[in-house]
């Protein structure tokens, strides 16, 4: 990254962080997750600095990225919830679950989904997954709780998802 590009990102960060954070926090109702989403947005800006530098409205570009990151977060959260929910399981708080997730649960033949997941994952992996999905904790919060780095938390979640895909291949995201 060139010095002038670094300066541009720093300037955009100072100008737009607060507005982006307020927007993300209003959507997520969780300041830690909102910070993660906004930081992810600026990471994307650094990766695509050539586009941002030439864009006529860099602040608008950042806002669109935040909106997309929020949609991506919600898609991932719903996908993870589908792994953990089964119709015969006791839900931690049924009033707080999206209705479409409860209704969309597949009829399982044989072993309940939650038992399969508990058998596949170590207790620590299951705790991490539940903390991120049900607890809606950010990777930063989980990293502090588990005594690991944020990257390690993200990588562990990725490995957990890979394990779950082996047991539930029909849930694997289709590449387009």
mmCIF file with all atom_site columns, C-alpha atoms in Angstrom, residues 20-118:
data_model
loop_
_atom_site.group_PDB
_atom_site.id
_atom_site.type_symbol
_atom_site.label_atom_id
_atom_site.label_alt_id
_atom_site.label_comp_id
_atom_site.label_asym_id
_atom_site.label_entity_id
_atom_site.label_seq_id
_atom_site.pdbx_PDB_ins_code
_atom_site.Cartn_x
_atom_site.Cartn_y
_atom_site.Cartn_z
_atom_site.occupancy
_atom_site.B_iso_or_equiv
_atom_site.pdbx_formal_charge
_atom_site.auth_seq_id
_atom_site.auth_comp_id
_atom_site.auth_asym_id
_atom_site.auth_atom_id
_atom_site.pdbx_PDB_model_num
ATOM 1  C CA . UNK A 1 20  ? -20.785 3.578   10.036 1.00 0.00 ? 20  UNK A CA 1
ATOM 2  C CA . UNK A 1 21  ? -20.600 2.319   13.614 1.00 0.00 ? 21  UNK A CA 1
ATOM 3  C CA . UNK A 1 22  ? -23.913 3.964   14.543 1.00 0.00 ? 22  UNK A CA 1
ATOM 4  C CA . UNK A 1 23  ? -25.562 2.409   11.493 1.00 0.00 ? 23  UNK A CA 1
ATOM 5  C CA . UNK A 1 24  ? -24.159 -1.065  12.181 1.00 0.00 ? 24  UNK A CA 1
ATOM 6  C CA . UNK A 1 25  ? -24.967 -0.869  15.894 1.00 0.00 ? 25  UNK A CA 1
ATOM 7  C CA . UNK A 1 26  ? -28.568 0.143   15.123 1.00 0.00 ? 26  UNK A CA 1
ATOM 8  C CA . UNK A 1 27  ? -28.907 -2.925  12.909 1.00 0.00 ? 27  UNK A CA 1
ATOM 9  C CA . UNK A 1 28  ? -27.145 -5.391  15.228 1.00 0.00 ? 28  UNK A CA 1
ATOM 10 C CA . UNK A 1 29  ? -27.917 -3.908  18.652 1.00 0.00 ? 29  UNK A CA 1
ATOM 11 C CA . UNK A 1 30  ? -24.496 -5.091  19.747 1.00 0.00 ? 30  UNK A CA 1
ATOM 12 C CA . UNK A 1 31  ? -21.595 -2.612  19.873 1.00 0.00 ? 31  UNK A CA 1
ATOM 13 C CA . UNK A 1 32  ? -18.885 -5.282  19.716 1.00 0.00 ? 32  UNK A CA 1
ATOM 14 C CA . UNK A 1 33  ? -20.346 -6.895  16.611 1.00 0.00 ? 33  UNK A CA 1
ATOM 15 C CA . UNK A 1 34  ? -20.880 -3.464  15.088 1.00 0.00 ? 34  UNK A CA 1
ATOM 16 C CA . UNK A 1 35  ? -17.187 -2.669  15.600 1.00 0.00 ? 35  UNK A CA 1
ATOM 17 C CA . UNK A 1 36  ? -16.259 -5.958  13.913 1.00 0.00 ? 36  UNK A CA 1
ATOM 18 C CA . UNK A 1 37  ? -18.455 -5.173  10.904 1.00 0.00 ? 37  UNK A CA 1
ATOM 19 C CA . UNK A 1 38  ? -17.049 -1.646  10.543 1.00 0.00 ? 38  UNK A CA 1
ATOM 20 C CA . UNK A 1 39  ? -13.474 -2.896  10.917 1.00 0.00 ? 39  UNK A CA 1
ATOM 21 C CA . UNK A 1 40  ? -14.246 -5.493  8.248  1.00 0.00 ? 40  UNK A CA 1
ATOM 22 C CA . UNK A 1 41  ? -15.512 -2.672  6.049  1.00 0.00 ? 41  UNK A CA 1
ATOM 23 C CA . UNK A 1 42  ? -12.252 -0.754  6.349  1.00 0.00 ? 42  UNK A CA 1
ATOM 24 C CA . UNK A 1 43  ? -10.316 -3.954  5.721  1.00 0.00 ? 43  UNK A CA 1
ATOM 25 C CA . UNK A 1 44  ? -12.284 -4.295  2.479  1.00 0.00 ? 44  UNK A CA 1
ATOM 26 C CA . UNK A 1 45  ? -11.488 -0.659  1.664  1.00 0.00 ? 45  UNK A CA 1
ATOM 27 C CA . UNK A 1 46  ? -7.788  -1.413  2.084  1.00 0.00 ? 46  UNK A CA 1
ATOM 28 C CA . UNK A 1 47  ? -8.067  -4.505  -0.124 1.00 0.00 ? 47  UNK A CA 1
ATOM 29 C CA . UNK A 1 48  ? -9.850  -2.494  -2.808 1.00 0.00 ? 48  UNK A CA 1
ATOM 30 C CA . UNK A 1 49  ? -8.048  0.809   -2.347 1.00 0.00 ? 49  UNK A CA 1
ATOM 31 C CA . UNK A 1 50  ? -7.777  1.299   -6.102 1.00 0.00 ? 50  UNK A CA 1
ATOM 32 C CA . UNK A 1 51  ? -11.598 1.369   -6.363 1.00 0.00 ? 51  UNK A CA 1
ATOM 33 C CA . UNK A 1 52  ? -12.068 3.569   -3.279 1.00 0.00 ? 52  UNK A CA 1
ATOM 34 C CA . UNK A 1 53  ? -9.445  6.090   -4.406 1.00 0.00 ? 53  UNK A CA 1
ATOM 35 C CA . UNK A 1 54  ? -11.172 6.602   -7.765 1.00 0.00 ? 54  UNK A CA 1
ATOM 36 C CA . UNK A 1 55  ? -14.737 6.508   -6.424 1.00 0.00 ? 55  UNK A CA 1
ATOM 37 C CA . UNK A 1 56  ? -16.680 9.773   -6.615 1.00 0.00 ? 56  UNK A CA 1
ATOM 38 C CA . UNK A 1 57  ? -18.247 9.157   -3.194 1.00 0.00 ? 57  UNK A CA 1
ATOM 39 C CA . UNK A 1 58  ? -15.947 7.067   -0.959 1.00 0.00 ? 58  UNK A CA 1
ATOM 40 C CA . UNK A 1 59  ? -18.227 7.574   2.069  1.00 0.00 ? 59  UNK A CA 1
ATOM 41 C CA . UNK A 1 60  ? -21.167 6.163   0.112  1.00 0.00 ? 60  UNK A CA 1
ATOM 42 C CA . UNK A 1 61  ? -19.010 3.267   -1.033 1.00 0.00 ? 61  UNK A CA 1
ATOM 43 C CA . UNK A 1 62  ? -18.133 2.498   2.597  1.00 0.00 ? 62  UNK A CA 1
ATOM 44 C CA . UNK A 1 63  ? -21.810 2.663   3.608  1.00 0.00 ? 63  UNK A CA 1
ATOM 45 C CA . UNK A 1 64  ? -22.719 0.183   0.867  1.00 0.00 ? 64  UNK A CA 1
ATOM 46 C CA . UNK A 1 65  ? -19.965 -2.145  2.063  1.00 0.00 ? 65  UNK A CA 1
ATOM 47 C CA . UNK A 1 66  ? -21.290 -1.923  5.648  1.00 0.00 ? 66  UNK A CA 1
ATOM 48 C CA . UNK A 1 67  ? -24.781 -2.785  4.415  1.00 0.00 ? 67  UNK A CA 1
ATOM 49 C CA . UNK A 1 68  ? -23.425 -5.779  2.520  1.00 0.00 ? 68  UNK A CA 1
ATOM 50 C CA . UNK A 1 69  ? -21.342 -6.891  5.516  1.00 0.00 ? 69  UNK A CA 1
ATOM 51 C CA . UNK A 1 70  ? -24.468 -6.714  7.712  1.00 0.00 ? 70  UNK A CA 1
ATOM 52 C CA . UNK A 1 71  ? -26.391 -8.863  5.232  1.00 0.00 ? 71  UNK A CA 1
ATOM 53 C CA . UNK A 1 72  ? -23.498 -11.334 5.106  1.00 0.00 ? 72  UNK A CA 1
ATOM 54 C CA . UNK A 1 73  ? -23.343 -11.468 8.905  1.00 0.00 ? 73  UNK A CA 1
ATOM 55 C CA . UNK A 1 74  ? -27.078 -12.185 9.147  1.00 0.00 ? 74  UNK A CA 1
ATOM 56 C CA . UNK A 1 75  ? -26.894 -14.893 6.440  1.00 0.00 ? 75  UNK A CA 1
ATOM 57 C CA . UNK A 1 76  ? -24.027 -16.587 8.268  1.00 0.00 ? 76  UNK A CA 1
ATOM 58 C CA . UNK A 1 77  ? -25.799 -16.327 11.618 1.00 0.00 ? 77  UNK A CA 1
ATOM 59 C CA . UNK A 1 78  ? -28.974 -17.870 10.214 1.00 0.00 ? 78  UNK A CA 1
ATOM 60 C CA . UNK A 1 79  ? -26.981 -20.644 8.566  1.00 0.00 ? 79  UNK A CA 1
ATOM 61 C CA . UNK A 1 80  ? -25.262 -21.411 11.851 1.00 0.00 ? 80  UNK A CA 1
ATOM 62 C CA . UNK A 1 81  ? -28.591 -21.372 13.687 1.00 0.00 ? 81  UNK A CA 1
ATOM 63 C CA . UNK A 1 82  ? -29.956 -23.950 11.267 1.00 0.00 ? 82  UNK A CA 1
ATOM 64 C CA . UNK A 1 83  ? -27.147 -26.287 12.264 1.00 0.00 ? 83  UNK A CA 1
ATOM 65 C CA . UNK A 1 84  ? -27.901 -25.980 15.931 1.00 0.00 ? 84  UNK A CA 1
ATOM 66 C CA . UNK A 1 85  ? -31.686 -26.152 15.863 1.00 0.00 ? 85  UNK A CA 1
ATOM 67 C CA . UNK A 1 86  ? -33.810 -29.201 15.510 1.00 0.00 ? 86  UNK A CA 1
ATOM 68 C CA . UNK A 1 87  ? -37.553 -29.551 16.040 1.00 0.00 ? 87  UNK A CA 1
ATOM 69 C CA . UNK A 1 88  ? -37.163 -31.944 18.929 1.00 0.00 ? 88  UNK A CA 1
ATOM 70 C CA . UNK A 1 89  ? -34.578 -29.843 20.780 1.00 0.00 ? 89  UNK A CA 1
ATOM 71 C CA . UNK A 1 90  ? -35.448 -27.495 23.603 1.00 0.00 ? 90  UNK A CA 1
ATOM 72 C CA . UNK A 1 91  ? -34.766 -23.979 22.414 1.00 0.00 ? 91  UNK A CA 1
ATOM 73 C CA . UNK A 1 92  ? -33.006 -21.632 24.817 1.00 0.00 ? 92  UNK A CA 1
ATOM 74 C CA . UNK A 1 93  ? -35.579 -18.893 24.201 1.00 0.00 ? 93  UNK A CA 1
ATOM 75 C CA . UNK A 1 94  ? -38.230 -19.675 21.596 1.00 0.00 ? 94  UNK A CA 1
ATOM 76 C CA . UNK A 1 95  ? -39.604 -16.133 21.618 1.00 0.00 ? 95  UNK A CA 1
ATOM 77 C CA . UNK A 1 96  ? -36.248 -14.823 20.389 1.00 0.00 ? 96  UNK A CA 1
ATOM 78 C CA . UNK A 1 97  ? -35.785 -17.171 17.411 1.00 0.00 ? 97  UNK A CA 1
ATOM 79 C CA . UNK A 1 98  ? -36.712 -16.142 13.865 1.00 0.00 ? 98  UNK A CA 1
ATOM 80 C CA . UNK A 1 99  ? -39.965 -17.944 13.045 1.00 0.00 ? 99  UNK A CA 1
ATOM 81 C CA . UNK A 1 100 ? -38.801 -18.991 9.585  1.00 0.00 ? 100 UNK A CA 1
ATOM 82 C CA . UNK A 1 101 ? -35.889 -20.898 11.152 1.00 0.00 ? 101 UNK A CA 1
ATOM 83 C CA . UNK A 1 102 ? -38.147 -22.866 13.431 1.00 0.00 ? 102 UNK A CA 1
ATOM 84 C CA . UNK A 1 103 ? -40.573 -23.667 10.612 1.00 0.00 ? 103 UNK A CA 1
ATOM 85 C CA . UNK A 1 104 ? -37.810 -24.499 8.123  1.00 0.00 ? 104 UNK A CA 1
ATOM 86 C CA . UNK A 1 105 ? -36.242 -27.258 10.222 1.00 0.00 ? 105 UNK A CA 1
ATOM 87 C CA . UNK A 1 106 ? -36.023 -30.516 8.310  1.00 0.00 ? 106 UNK A CA 1
ATOM 88 C CA . UNK A 1 107 ? -37.597 -33.684 9.628  1.00 0.00 ? 107 UNK A CA 1
ATOM 89 C CA . UNK A 1 108 ? -34.659 -35.788 10.686 1.00 0.00 ? 108 UNK A CA 1
ATOM 90 C CA . UNK A 1 109 ? -34.562 -39.508 10.223 1.00 0.00 ? 109 UNK A CA 1
ATOM 91 C CA . UNK A 1 110 ? -33.061 -41.154 13.269 1.00 0.00 ? 110 UNK A CA 1
ATOM 92 C CA . UNK A 1 111 ? -30.637 -39.214 15.415 1.00 0.00 ? 111 UNK A CA 1
ATOM 93 C CA . UNK A 1 112 ? -31.558 -35.605 16.297 1.00 0.00 ? 112 UNK A CA 1
ATOM 94 C CA . UNK A 1 113 ? -29.435 -32.905 14.676 1.00 0.00 ? 113 UNK A CA 1
ATOM 95 C CA . UNK A 1 114 ? -28.207 -31.512 17.981 1.00 0.00 ? 114 UNK A CA 1
ATOM 96 C CA . UNK A 1 115 ? -26.920 -34.945 19.052 1.00 0.00 ? 115 UNK A CA 1
ATOM 97 C CA . UNK A 1 116 ? -25.012 -35.286 15.778 1.00 0.00 ? 116 UNK A CA 1
ATOM 98 C CA . UNK A 1 117 ? -23.458 -31.854 16.292 1.00 0.00 ? 117 UNK A CA 1
ATOM 99 C CA . UNK A 1 118 ? -22.545 -32.641 19.913 1.00 0.00 ? 118 UNK A CA 1
#
